Every structure is written in C-alpha cells, then in structure tokens.
Short mmCIF file of C-alpha atoms and ligand atoms in Angstrom, two decimals:
data_model
loop_
_atom_site.label_atom_id
_atom_site.label_comp_id
_atom_site.label_asym_id
_atom_site.label_seq_id
_atom_site.Cartn_x
_atom_site.Cartn_y
_atom_site.Cartn_z
CA UNK X 102 -15.40 193.69 148.98
CA UNK X 103 -18.07 195.60 147.06
CA UNK X 104 -20.22 198.39 148.41
CA UNK X 105 -23.43 199.72 146.95
CA UNK X 106 -26.10 202.17 148.08
CA UNK X 107 -29.82 201.52 148.29
CA UNK X 108 -32.91 202.91 149.89
CA UNK X 109 -35.86 200.81 151.02
CA UNK X 110 -37.49 199.02 153.91
CA UNK X 111 -35.53 196.43 155.89
CA UNK X 112 -38.28 193.80 155.94
CA UNK X 113 -38.35 193.85 152.14
CA UNK X 114 -34.64 193.17 151.63
CA UNK X 115 -33.91 189.84 149.95
CA UNK X 116 -30.49 189.40 151.41
CA UNK X 117 -28.32 186.96 153.34
CA UNK X 118 -28.37 189.40 156.24
CA UNK X 119 -29.95 192.66 157.36
CA UNK X 120 -28.02 194.65 159.98
CA UNK X 121 -29.81 196.90 162.47
CA UNK X 122 -28.85 198.66 165.67
CA UNK X 123 -30.18 198.15 169.21
CA UNK X 124 -29.35 200.80 171.81
CA UNK X 125 -29.24 200.57 175.56
CA UNK X 126 -31.40 199.41 177.16
CA UNK X 127 -32.98 197.21 174.48
CA UNK X 128 -34.16 200.15 172.42
CA UNK X 129 -34.91 199.38 168.81
CA UNK X 130 -33.57 201.64 166.06
CA UNK X 131 -36.07 202.72 163.38
CA UNK X 132 -35.08 199.86 161.07
CA UNK X 133 -35.21 197.35 163.92
CA UNK X 134 -38.67 198.65 164.73
CA UNK X 135 -39.86 197.97 161.17
CA UNK X 136 -38.48 194.42 161.30
CA UNK X 137 -40.12 193.92 164.66
CA UNK X 138 -43.50 195.00 163.34
CA UNK X 139 -43.19 192.81 160.26
CA UNK X 140 -42.32 189.80 162.44
CA UNK X 141 -45.14 190.36 164.89
CA UNK X 142 -42.90 191.44 167.75
CA UNK X 143 -40.36 188.63 167.39
CA UNK X 144 -37.34 190.87 167.97
CA UNK X 145 -38.69 192.71 170.99
CA UNK X 146 -39.65 189.36 172.49
CA UNK X 147 -36.11 188.09 172.19
CA UNK X 148 -34.75 191.28 173.69
CA UNK X 149 -37.12 191.01 176.60
CA UNK X 150 -35.72 187.56 177.33
CA UNK X 151 -32.36 189.26 177.86
CA UNK X 152 -30.33 187.98 174.89
CA UNK X 153 -28.98 191.43 174.05
CA UNK X 154 -28.89 194.53 176.20
CA UNK X 155 -27.54 196.83 173.52
CA UNK X 156 -24.03 197.20 174.97
CA UNK X 157 -21.68 198.58 172.39
CA UNK X 158 -20.20 195.81 170.23
CA UNK X 159 -22.68 193.10 171.34
CA UNK X 160 -24.11 191.11 168.43
CA UNK X 161 -26.86 188.56 167.95
CA UNK X 162 -27.89 186.77 164.77
CA UNK X 163 -31.51 185.73 164.23
CA UNK X 164 -32.33 183.24 161.48
CA UNK X 165 -35.30 183.07 159.11
CA UNK X 166 -37.42 185.59 160.93
CA UNK X 167 -41.02 185.36 159.82
CA UNK X 168 -42.45 188.33 157.94
CA UNK X 169 -39.05 189.32 156.52
CA UNK X 170 -37.37 188.35 153.25
CA UNK X 171 -33.80 188.03 154.53
CA UNK X 172 -32.02 184.87 155.72
CA UNK X 173 -30.61 186.51 158.83
CA UNK X 174 -31.00 189.58 160.98
CA UNK X 175 -27.87 190.84 162.71
CA UNK X 176 -28.62 192.90 165.81
CA UNK X 177 -25.73 195.11 166.86
CA UNK X 178 -25.49 196.80 170.24
CA UNK X 179 -25.01 200.57 169.96
CA UNK X 180 -24.63 201.59 173.59
CA UNK X 181 -26.45 204.60 174.97
CA UNK X 182 -28.05 206.60 172.18
CA UNK X 183 -26.93 209.89 173.75
CA UNK X 184 -23.28 208.83 173.99
CA UNK X 185 -22.97 207.72 170.39
CA UNK X 186 -19.88 209.35 168.92
CA UNK X 187 -17.39 208.77 166.10
CA UNK X 188 -15.30 206.21 167.95
CA UNK X 189 -18.30 204.23 169.06
CA UNK X 190 -19.72 204.26 165.57
CA UNK X 191 -16.53 202.63 164.37
CA UNK X 192 -16.76 200.05 167.17
CA UNK X 193 -20.29 199.24 166.04
CA UNK X 194 -19.24 198.77 162.42
CA UNK X 195 -16.25 196.69 163.52
CA UNK X 196 -18.47 194.41 165.61
CA UNK X 197 -20.95 194.02 162.74
CA UNK X 198 -18.27 193.08 160.20
CA UNK X 199 -16.63 190.61 162.60
CA UNK X 200 -20.00 188.97 163.28
CA UNK X 201 -20.64 188.72 159.54
CA UNK X 202 -17.24 187.12 158.96
CA UNK X 203 -18.24 184.33 161.33
CA UNK X 204 -21.77 183.94 160.03
CA UNK X 205 -21.69 182.33 156.62
CA UNK X 206 -23.38 185.33 155.06
CA UNK X 207 -21.34 186.67 152.13
CA UNK X 208 -23.37 189.84 151.74
CA UNK X 209 -25.48 192.08 153.93
CA UNK X 210 -27.67 195.17 153.92
CA UNK X 211 -26.74 197.59 156.67
CA UNK X 212 -29.10 200.08 158.32
CA UNK X 213 -26.46 201.30 160.73
CA UNK X 214 -26.07 204.58 158.85
CA UNK X 215 -29.45 205.63 160.24
CA UNK X 216 -27.90 205.92 163.71
CA UNK X 217 -27.66 209.47 164.94
CA UNK X 218 -24.18 210.84 165.56
CA UNK X 219 -24.01 214.45 166.55
CA UNK X 220 -22.75 216.65 163.72
CA UNK X 221 -22.25 213.80 161.25
CA UNK X 222 -24.29 213.41 158.08
CA UNK X 223 -24.96 210.28 156.12
CA UNK X 224 -21.99 211.01 153.80
CA UNK X 225 -19.73 210.79 156.84
CA UNK X 226 -21.39 207.68 158.23
CA UNK X 227 -21.31 205.80 154.95
CA UNK X 228 -17.71 206.72 154.22
CA UNK X 229 -16.69 205.72 157.71
CA UNK X 230 -18.57 202.41 157.31
CA UNK X 231 -16.56 201.56 154.24
CA UNK X 232 -13.19 202.60 155.63
CA UNK X 233 -13.82 200.67 158.84
CA UNK X 234 -15.21 197.57 157.14
CA UNK X 235 -12.19 197.41 154.86
CA UNK X 236 -9.77 197.84 157.76
CA UNK X 237 -11.47 195.00 159.67
CA UNK X 238 -11.52 192.76 156.61
CA UNK X 239 -7.84 193.35 155.76
CA UNK X 240 -5.45 190.36 155.69
CA UNK X 241 -1.84 190.30 154.58
CA UNK X 242 -1.22 186.72 153.46
CA UNK X 243 1.20 187.16 150.58
CA UNK X 244 3.91 185.10 152.24
CA UNK X 245 1.70 182.30 153.57
CA UNK X 246 2.01 179.12 151.51
CA UNK X 247 -1.06 177.42 152.95
CA UNK X 248 -4.42 178.72 151.89
CA UNK X 249 -5.58 180.72 154.86
CA UNK X 250 -8.45 182.41 153.04
CA UNK X 251 -11.86 182.29 154.73
CA UNK X 252 -14.19 179.76 153.09
CA UNK X 253 -17.10 182.13 152.77
CA UNK X 254 -15.60 185.61 152.60
CA UNK X 255 -17.70 188.71 152.94
CA UNK X 256 -18.22 189.95 149.38
CA UNK X 257 -20.69 192.78 149.49
CA UNK X 258 -22.15 195.32 151.88
CA UNK X 259 -25.18 197.34 150.85
CA UNK X 260 -25.40 200.62 152.75
CA UNK X 261 -28.77 202.28 153.01
CA UNK X 262 -29.94 205.88 152.79
CA UNK X 263 -33.32 207.18 154.02
CA UNK X 264 -34.78 207.94 150.59
CA UNK X 265 -34.05 207.97 146.87
CA UNK X 266 -33.16 211.65 147.13
CA UNK X 267 -30.14 210.70 149.23
CA UNK X 268 -28.74 208.18 146.77
CA UNK X 269 -26.34 210.61 145.05
CA UNK X 270 -24.76 211.70 148.33
CA UNK X 271 -24.54 208.05 149.35
CA UNK X 272 -22.80 207.10 146.15
CA UNK X 273 -20.27 209.88 146.58
CA UNK X 274 -19.61 208.63 150.11
CA UNK X 275 -19.10 205.11 148.77
CA UNK X 276 -16.67 206.11 146.04
CA UNK X 277 -14.67 208.40 148.35
CA UNK X 278 -14.68 205.68 151.02
CA UNK X 279 -13.38 203.12 148.56
CA UNK X 280 -10.66 205.51 147.35
CA UNK X 281 -9.48 206.09 150.92
CA UNK X 282 -9.73 202.41 151.84
CA UNK X 283 -7.68 201.49 148.77
CA UNK X 284 -5.11 204.12 149.72
CA UNK X 285 -4.90 202.77 153.27
CA UNK X 286 -4.55 199.25 151.98
CA UNK X 287 -1.69 200.26 149.69
CA UNK X 288 -0.02 201.94 152.66
CA UNK X 289 -0.52 198.88 154.84
CA UNK X 290 0.76 196.48 152.21
CA UNK X 291 3.91 198.50 151.56
CA UNK X 292 4.55 198.64 155.30
CA UNK X 293 3.91 194.95 155.89
CA UNK X 294 6.24 193.68 153.18
CA UNK X 295 9.55 192.56 154.67
CA UNK X 296 12.55 194.78 154.11
CA UNK X 297 14.26 192.20 151.88
CA UNK X 298 11.43 192.81 149.41
CA UNK X 299 10.45 196.40 150.10
CA UNK X 300 13.70 198.18 149.24
CA UNK X 301 14.08 201.70 147.83
CA UNK X 302 14.07 200.16 144.31
CA UNK X 303 10.86 198.30 145.12
CA UNK X 304 9.25 201.58 146.17
CA UNK X 305 10.42 203.09 142.89
CA UNK X 306 8.71 200.29 140.92
CA UNK X 307 5.54 200.65 142.99
CA UNK X 308 5.56 204.38 142.29
CA UNK X 309 5.80 203.78 138.56
CA UNK X 310 2.94 201.28 138.76
CA UNK X 311 0.76 203.74 140.66
CA UNK X 312 1.49 206.56 138.22
CA UNK X 313 0.57 204.38 135.24
CA UNK X 314 -2.92 203.89 136.65
CA UNK X 315 -3.81 207.59 136.50
CA UNK X 316 -3.77 210.00 133.57
CA UNK X 317 -2.94 213.09 135.63
CA UNK X 318 -0.36 211.47 137.88
CA UNK X 319 3.30 211.31 136.92
CA UNK X 320 6.39 210.25 138.79
CA UNK X 321 10.03 211.15 138.53
CA UNK X 322 12.74 209.20 140.35
CA UNK X 323 16.11 210.75 141.14
CA UNK X 324 19.04 208.37 141.55
CA UNK X 325 22.10 208.87 143.74
CA UNK X 326 24.14 210.73 141.14
CA UNK X 327 21.29 213.21 140.59
CA UNK X 328 21.05 213.69 144.36
CA UNK X 329 24.80 214.17 144.49
CA UNK X 330 24.53 216.94 141.90
CA UNK X 331 21.80 218.62 143.92
CA UNK X 332 24.10 218.58 146.95
CA UNK X 333 22.02 216.25 149.11
CA UNK X 334 24.96 215.37 151.35
CA UNK X 335 22.74 214.76 154.35
CA UNK X 336 20.41 212.26 152.67
CA UNK X 337 23.33 210.49 151.01
CA UNK X 338 25.19 210.13 154.32
CA UNK X 339 22.46 207.74 155.49
CA UNK X 340 22.75 205.41 152.51
CA UNK X 341 26.53 205.05 152.60
CA UNK X 342 26.52 201.76 154.51
CA UNK X 343 24.17 199.80 152.25
CA UNK X 344 24.32 198.13 148.85
CA UNK X 345 20.76 199.22 148.06
CA UNK X 346 20.54 202.32 145.87
CA UNK X 347 18.80 205.29 147.44
CA UNK X 348 15.93 206.89 145.50
CA UNK X 349 14.13 210.17 145.65
CA UNK X 350 10.63 209.53 144.35
CA UNK X 351 8.58 212.54 143.26
CA UNK X 352 4.87 212.18 142.45
CA UNK X 353 3.10 214.98 140.63
CA UNK X 354 -0.68 214.96 140.64
CA UNK X 355 -2.30 217.62 138.52
CA UNK X 356 -5.97 218.15 139.33
CA UNK X 357 -6.26 221.94 139.13
CA UNK X 358 -5.03 224.54 136.70
CA UNK X 359 -2.65 227.05 138.17
CA UNK X 360 -2.88 226.64 141.88
CA UNK X 361 0.16 226.13 144.06
CA UNK X 362 0.53 222.51 145.09
CA UNK X 363 0.24 220.96 148.49
CA UNK X 364 3.30 218.86 149.21
CA UNK X 365 3.64 215.67 151.24
CA UNK X 366 7.07 214.33 152.18
CA UNK X 367 7.29 210.82 153.66
CA UNK X 368 10.22 209.21 155.47
CA UNK X 369 11.15 206.11 153.50
CA UNK X 370 13.78 204.23 155.52
CA UNK X 371 13.05 200.72 154.24
CA UNK X 372 15.02 199.28 157.15
CA UNK X 373 16.54 201.13 160.07
CA UNK X 374 19.27 199.15 161.85
CA UNK X 375 20.46 202.39 163.41
CA UNK X 376 23.66 202.24 161.33
CA UNK X 377 26.93 202.37 163.33
CA UNK X 378 24.88 203.56 166.33
CA UNK X 379 23.22 200.17 165.99
CA UNK X 380 19.91 199.37 167.64
CA UNK X 381 19.41 196.61 170.22
CA UNK X 382 18.08 193.33 168.79
CA UNK X 383 14.67 193.34 170.51
CA UNK X 384 11.87 194.13 168.06
CA UNK X 385 14.34 195.35 165.47
CA UNK X 386 12.22 193.58 162.83
CA UNK X 387 9.68 196.36 163.32
CA UNK X 388 12.11 198.78 161.76
CA UNK X 389 10.85 197.47 158.41
CA UNK X 390 8.00 199.87 159.21
CA UNK X 391 10.35 202.84 159.15
CA UNK X 392 9.03 203.63 155.68
CA UNK X 393 5.42 204.04 156.80
CA UNK X 394 5.59 207.82 156.29
CA UNK X 395 6.58 207.14 152.68
CA UNK X 396 3.84 204.53 152.39
CA UNK X 397 1.28 207.06 153.63
CA UNK X 398 2.34 209.40 150.84
CA UNK X 399 1.74 206.59 148.32
CA UNK X 400 -1.66 205.87 149.87
CA UNK X 401 -2.74 209.49 149.96
CA UNK X 402 -1.60 210.18 146.40
CA UNK X 403 -3.53 207.08 145.32
CA UNK X 404 -6.70 208.19 147.14
CA UNK X 405 -6.50 211.75 145.80
CA UNK X 406 -6.01 210.50 142.24
CA UNK X 407 -8.91 208.02 142.62
CA UNK X 408 -11.18 210.79 143.92
CA UNK X 409 -9.93 213.10 141.15
CA UNK X 410 -9.66 215.96 143.66
CA UNK X 411 -9.41 219.38 142.01
CA UNK X 412 -6.09 220.29 143.64
CA UNK X 413 -2.42 219.98 142.79
CA UNK X 414 -0.38 217.62 144.91
CA UNK X 415 3.29 216.73 145.05
CA UNK X 416 4.40 213.61 146.94
CA UNK X 417 8.07 213.29 147.79
CA UNK X 418 9.63 210.10 149.13
CA UNK X 419 13.28 209.92 150.10
CA UNK X 420 13.91 206.16 150.20
CA UNK X 421 17.04 204.64 151.78
CA UNK X 422 18.22 201.72 153.88
CA UNK X 423 20.18 202.51 157.06
CA UNK X 424 22.94 199.91 157.56
CA UNK X 425 26.28 199.68 159.36
CA UNK X 426 29.34 198.79 157.30
CA UNK X 427 32.92 199.90 156.72
CA UNK X 428 31.61 202.61 154.41
CA UNK X 429 28.83 203.79 156.71
CA UNK X 430 28.69 207.27 158.21
CA UNK X 431 30.27 207.37 161.70
CA UNK X 432 29.24 209.30 164.80
CA UNK X 433 30.92 212.69 164.65
CA UNK X 434 31.01 212.87 160.85
CA UNK X 435 29.98 216.24 159.48
CA UNK X 436 27.88 216.47 156.33
CA UNK X 437 26.59 219.34 154.22
CA UNK X 438 22.89 219.41 153.45
CA UNK X 439 21.34 220.66 150.21
CA UNK X 440 20.41 223.88 152.04
CA UNK X 441 24.12 224.52 152.66
CA UNK X 442 23.74 224.06 156.42
CA UNK X 443 26.21 221.63 157.97
CA UNK X 444 25.22 218.81 160.32
CA UNK X 445 27.28 216.90 162.84
CA UNK X 446 25.95 213.33 162.84
CA UNK X 447 26.29 212.43 166.50
CA UNK X 448 24.01 209.42 166.24
CA UNK X 449 23.53 207.54 162.96
CA UNK X 450 20.21 206.23 164.32
CA UNK X 451 18.72 209.73 164.06
CA UNK X 452 18.68 209.21 160.29
CA UNK X 453 15.09 210.16 159.48
CA UNK X 454 15.69 213.88 159.88
CA UNK X 455 18.85 213.56 157.75
CA UNK X 456 16.92 212.33 154.72
CA UNK X 457 13.89 214.54 155.34
CA UNK X 458 15.84 217.79 155.54
CA UNK X 459 17.16 217.40 151.99
CA UNK X 460 13.77 216.30 150.68
CA UNK X 461 12.21 219.38 152.34
CA UNK X 462 14.79 221.69 150.78
CA UNK X 463 14.14 220.04 147.41
CA UNK X 464 10.41 220.77 147.87
CA UNK X 465 11.00 224.54 148.00
CA UNK X 466 11.11 224.59 144.19
CA UNK X 467 7.40 223.72 144.07
CA UNK X 468 6.44 226.81 146.11
CA UNK X 469 4.02 224.76 148.17
CA UNK X 470 0.69 226.12 149.42
CA UNK X 471 1.45 223.85 152.37
CA UNK X 472 4.02 221.17 153.09
CA UNK X 473 3.54 218.28 155.50
CA UNK X 474 6.16 215.68 156.29
CA UNK X 475 5.17 212.34 157.73
CA UNK X 476 7.69 210.19 159.58
CA UNK X 477 8.19 207.38 162.07
CA UNK X 478 10.75 209.74 163.49
CA UNK X 479 11.23 209.25 167.23
CA UNK X 480 10.76 206.59 169.87
CA UNK X 481 10.14 209.53 172.20
CA UNK X 482 6.83 210.11 170.45
CA UNK X 483 5.59 206.77 171.76
CA UNK X 484 6.52 207.84 175.26
CA UNK X 485 4.67 211.15 174.86
CA UNK X 486 1.49 210.09 173.06
CA UNK X 487 1.43 206.30 173.00
CA UNK X 488 -0.24 204.52 170.13
CA UNK X 489 -3.35 206.63 169.88
CA UNK X 490 -2.30 209.96 168.47
CA UNK X 491 0.28 211.19 166.00
CA UNK X 492 2.27 214.26 167.03
CA UNK X 493 2.05 217.45 165.00
CA UNK X 494 4.66 220.19 165.10
CA UNK X 495 4.29 223.20 162.84
CA UNK X 496 5.58 226.68 162.10
CA UNK X 497 2.11 227.87 161.12
CA UNK X 498 -0.91 227.90 163.43
CA UNK X 499 -3.53 228.08 160.67
CA UNK X 500 -2.04 224.94 159.10
CA UNK X 501 -2.13 223.23 162.51
CA UNK X 502 -5.79 224.20 162.87
CA UNK X 503 -6.59 222.81 159.43
CA UNK X 504 -4.93 219.54 160.36
CA UNK X 505 -6.76 219.45 163.71
CA UNK X 506 -10.04 219.95 161.90
CA UNK X 507 -9.28 217.17 159.40
CA UNK X 508 -8.26 214.99 162.33
CA UNK X 509 -11.70 215.44 163.93
CA UNK X 510 -13.55 214.63 160.71
CA UNK X 511 -11.45 211.60 159.87
CA UNK X 512 -11.19 210.40 163.48
CA UNK X 513 -7.45 209.94 162.80
CA UNK X 514 -6.11 211.63 165.90
CA UNK X 515 -3.23 214.07 166.30
CA UNK X 516 -1.91 216.23 169.14
CA UNK X 517 0.22 219.33 168.87
CA UNK X 518 3.62 219.53 170.56
CA UNK X 519 5.28 222.91 171.03
CA UNK X 520 8.33 224.40 169.41
CA UNK X 521 10.34 227.24 170.91
CA UNK X 522 13.91 228.61 170.87
CA UNK X 523 14.84 226.79 174.10
CA UNK X 524 14.29 223.44 172.42
CA UNK X 525 15.97 224.58 169.25
CA UNK X 526 19.14 225.42 171.21
CA UNK X 527 19.41 221.76 172.19
CA UNK X 528 20.58 220.92 168.66
CA UNK X 529 23.35 223.51 168.43
CA UNK X 530 26.73 221.89 167.75
CA UNK X 531 30.21 223.03 168.79
CA UNK X 532 31.55 222.04 165.35
CA UNK X 533 28.80 222.36 162.73
CA UNK X 534 25.67 224.46 162.21
CA UNK X 535 23.68 221.84 164.08
CA UNK X 536 23.84 218.28 165.40
CA UNK X 537 21.32 215.58 164.60
CA UNK X 538 20.32 214.81 168.20
CA UNK X 539 19.17 217.08 171.00
CA UNK X 540 19.85 215.05 174.11
CA UNK X 541 17.67 212.79 176.19
CA UNK X 542 14.72 215.10 176.78
CA UNK X 543 11.94 216.23 174.41
CA UNK X 544 13.23 214.02 171.60
CA UNK X 545 10.16 214.47 169.40
CA UNK X 546 10.30 218.24 169.72
CA UNK X 547 14.03 218.58 169.06
CA UNK X 548 13.59 216.41 165.95
CA UNK X 549 10.86 218.85 164.89
CA UNK X 550 13.18 221.79 165.58
CA UNK X 551 15.77 220.18 163.35
CA UNK X 552 13.31 219.96 160.45
CA UNK X 553 12.07 223.50 161.14
CA UNK X 554 15.54 224.78 160.30
CA UNK X 555 14.93 223.61 156.73
CA UNK X 556 11.36 224.82 156.27
CA UNK X 557 11.55 228.47 157.28
CA UNK X 558 10.26 229.64 153.90
CA UNK X 559 7.22 227.35 153.86
CA UNK X 560 3.90 226.73 155.64
CA UNK X 561 5.08 223.51 157.17
CA UNK X 562 3.84 220.83 159.53
CA UNK X 563 5.52 217.65 160.70
CA UNK X 564 3.64 214.51 161.72
CA UNK X 565 5.49 212.01 163.91
CA UNK X 566 3.70 208.71 163.37
CA UNK X 567 6.11 206.49 165.32
CA UNK X 568 3.27 205.35 167.61
CA UNK X 569 0.41 205.16 165.13
CA UNK X 570 1.78 203.71 161.87
CA UNK X 571 1.72 200.08 162.96
CA UNK X 572 0.62 197.82 165.80
CA UNK X 573 2.88 195.23 167.43
CA UNK X 574 2.10 191.84 168.91
CA UNK X 575 0.09 188.92 167.58
CA UNK X 576 -1.81 191.16 165.15
CA UNK X 577 1.31 192.99 164.02
CA UNK X 578 0.42 195.11 161.01
CA UNK X 579 0.71 198.52 159.46
CA UNK X 580 -2.41 200.56 160.23
CA UNK X 581 -2.69 202.77 157.15
CA UNK X 582 -2.58 205.88 159.31
CA UNK X 583 -2.43 208.81 158.71
CA UNK X 584 -3.95 208.34 155.23
CA UNK X 585 -7.46 209.20 156.51
CA UNK X 586 -6.14 212.42 158.08
CA UNK X 587 -4.13 213.49 155.04
CA UNK X 588 -6.87 212.75 152.51
CA UNK X 589 -9.40 214.61 154.66
CA UNK X 590 -7.02 217.56 154.88
CA UNK X 591 -6.80 217.62 151.08
CA UNK X 592 -10.56 217.14 150.60
CA UNK X 593 -11.07 220.16 152.86
CA UNK X 594 -8.69 222.22 150.70
CA UNK X 595 -10.98 221.64 147.69
CA UNK X 596 -14.05 222.91 149.50
CA UNK X 597 -12.09 226.08 150.19
CA UNK X 598 -11.63 226.93 146.50
N1 BES G 258 12.85 205.03 163.25
C1 BES G 258 13.36 205.42 164.52
C2 BES G 258 12.26 205.89 165.47
C3 BES G 258 11.37 204.81 166.01
C4 BES G 258 11.82 203.93 166.96
C5 BES G 258 10.07 204.73 165.60
C6 BES G 258 10.98 202.96 167.48
C7 BES G 258 9.22 203.78 166.12
C8 BES G 258 9.67 202.88 167.06
C9 BES G 258 14.32 206.59 164.35
O1 BES G 258 15.09 206.56 163.22
C10 BES G 258 15.24 206.56 165.52
O2 BES G 258 15.98 205.62 165.62
N2 BES G 258 15.19 207.58 166.35
C11 BES G 258 15.99 207.65 167.50
C12 BES G 258 16.48 209.06 167.61
C13 BES G 258 17.51 209.26 168.69
C14 BES G 258 18.80 208.56 168.32
C15 BES G 258 17.73 210.73 168.87
C16 BES G 258 15.15 207.26 168.70
O3 BES G 258 13.98 207.64 168.76
O4 BES G 258 15.66 206.55 169.56
MN1 MN G 259 16.87 205.47 163.48
ZN1 ZN G 260 14.34 205.57 161.64
#
C-alpha cells in the first residue's frame, strides 16, 4: 500500500473515495462541512434521516455525490469530539480501512488527520494512520495454495495536511510511519512462520538479508563453538536436546559517531516444547511465537535503519530450539553461565532466562547507554496484565520513565512491575548460585529478578511480551508489538542529543 501527502479541498479531490469524520451527534467535521456545502446539503440531509449517528467505528458510503469530484464519500463515525483520544483515533482509522476494503475503491483521500486529539500534532496523526492502516491490511498467506487475495485490494491512501506549509512535516510522518509499519510487518512475518521453517538458521539468513539492505547495518553470527569458547553454558544448555544449531545473532547499526549504543536483546526460542519439563499439548503450536522478542529486535533494527536515526544500536538475538531428547538438559542439572554464576535448572521450560542471561552478559562489551531485553518470558504475565499491556521491570527508574513516555506516544502499552530483595530471594538455590524458577507466585517478577542478576552494571529494562506479542483464536497472528514502543523510545533518544 502506498501513502502520499497532499493539501487541498475535499470537494476538489478526483479520487475513488474521500474519507471524512462525523462526530456525535451528527456533527460534521470541517472537511465534511465543505463537502456538504458543495453538495447543497446532501450529507446533512442524510444524517438527519438517521443513517449515521457518529458512533465510533460507524461507516457509511455515499456514491456520486453532486458537486464533488470523487466517486465515493466515506463517512466515519468519530464518537464524542471531547472524548477523542489515541485509542479511539486508531478505531476510527481501522473502521475506515475495513470499509474501504469492502468498497471496491482501491485508493482514497483521507481527511481524518484533521480530527482534534489532545496533545497530538499532525505528524503523530499521520504516522498513526499509516501504522494502523498497514496493521489492518496485513495478511499472512504464504502457505495458502489457493489465491485468497482480495480482487480489488486497497493500493493507495492519500493523507491530507491543512496547508502546503505542512507538507514537509506530513512527508516525514509518512516515511517514519512506513518504516515502522515495515518493521512491524517483518516482526509479524517472522512470528507467523511455522517453527519447521523459522529455525535459528532461518533467523540467521534473515539477519544477513536485512543487513545487506542497509549500508550502515552489519551483522555477525556466532555459532555454538564460538559460544562455547565464550563460556555460554547457560544458553547452550537449552539447545542440547535439538538437532538445530543455536545462533547468536548480533546486529550493529551505526548512525552516530562516537556515542554509546543502545542495545536490544530479544528472546529467540524458535519453538518451546518445554524440554524435559514438557508442556501440555493444548495450544502448544503457539510456542512457535516464542521468538517474538527476537522478531521485535529485527523489526526495530529495520525501522531504525530505514529512518536513518542518528544513534548507534546493537541488536542481539540468542536463537535456539527447546526440545526434549536423550541429550537434553534435565531438571536439577547445574550449568555455568558466561558471567561465572551457576544456575540450577529446576525446570527446563524456564528456558528464556537461560538464553537471555548469557546474551545480556555478552552485551556488556558494548558499554550500552541502555539495554532492553524483550521476551515472551512467562505465562504469569498473561495472568497479571492480560493481552493489553507488556510488563516492564527495570533497575533504573529514569529508563522506566523513558519507556513509559514512549509507550504513551506510540500507544503501545506497558505497565511496571516491582522488583525487590524479597522476590529475588525466591530464586536462591541450595546447590548453585541461583535456580531458574522462583515458585508459583510472582512468576513474571522472579524471572525479572533472575535477569537482574546479570545486568547489575547496566541501565537495564526487561519487557515481558508474553501477552502482547500475538493473538490467539480465529485471527491468530503475531501483532508486531512492541516495535512501535521500541522505535519510539529510540526516536526520543535522538531528540535528546
Ligand atoms: N515461553 C514460555 C512463556 C509463555 C507461555 C509465553 C505461554 C506465552 C504463553 C516460557 O518459556 C515458559 O515456559 N515459562 C514458564 C516458566 C515457569 C516454568 C517458571 C511458564 O510461564 O510457565
Ligand atoms: Mn518455556
Ligand atoms: Zn519459552
């Protein structure tokens, strides 16, 4: 789908469709007003008959309206003007794109960015339009043999700005929006591929492909013998039951001269059976999504490189498959991590922290300005926060605040969970320096405490995306979260310099 920016009056648009907002109760937006005048009151007449109240998400298509140059006018309900917020704006865009998909129009000119959302400028509204439209339009059909493509797909959306003076800002919003949408789509695709395709080696190949596309992006991939030499006994203990080779993928994006890099570390378990502590069969297929943290690192690196952000960024992806076999790690086995700390593996299904801890220790060499790990780490996170928010746990309150701020801007929600010595004590082991599980209670927090033992020297935050990385059910799919959050966090770091 293409996006371009224009300014100009709605009644003068020669287009398959012009999109305008109607608020409650039947209040015309400025663009709708102009169309109404040009058509001699046609729109307000229809509204008076009661065809559209302006409830959020309501849509109505009018054809060949006299006095206008477009084939169709799409009226979209915007709810109460006063209540219009970020979430509702996205609902409005979603409704508009869905209506277009069913309309026969392959392109449209949208005036929805004129809607007033408190504290949000037209850059924000346009970028959000693009990200949302691309999310709604996304299909993953690679494994379908019948042609399930729509006959008349939506090809182009023209977003409008008030005047020619605003074109430059609009174009920046479009290009940033496309970069983020492309990043999210990469993340979603990697997640949605089945685990017999998306293996650690597949991620390695995808990393090489991504790096080739950008001049200032390189990638290095460490194989198992390199990891052995580095002493990554914890990471390697997870891969012992599988034939697939483990990989440690390291992206290096160089967009600034000497500054310390920000580091992202993403859990890349391409399939999590649980290992010897094997999972129950129900919904086990969804454990192909256990590499969504890794995929979000790919997506964010891609977006940052596309936007050419003036920062330095390292992306680290420990990629493994967690399988049971006669060579697999057993409950009670003790392993030595790269940090030198020993770990009693009481449950081989708590494998995410075992690969992350070595990746985090490895990251110390980059002297990060900040380090954020992203992981589908605990089922407990779903119990705590459901599917709406990712959990954040951090050893640095200014970093948490920065993430909270980026979360508000990107509307990619997070909620902080606490850390304290009481929780940390839950992972003490009678035999080793620590154990990899902390008992039945506070599972997300004790997992965070485990990682915190490896990040003492760094400004670190952990994002548990177990509830937000994918949706289940008939529309099962990776969501692309938290790419919007992470890219916004990195965009904000540029403004700071
Ligand atoms: N990948 C899972 C966590 C998960 C489960 C995410 C379901 C999303 C949906 C992780 O590796 C895991 O198995 N965690 C265990 C930890 C426990 C053994 C301490 C869990 O949450 O049950
Ligand atoms: Mn597991
Ligand atoms: Zn897992």
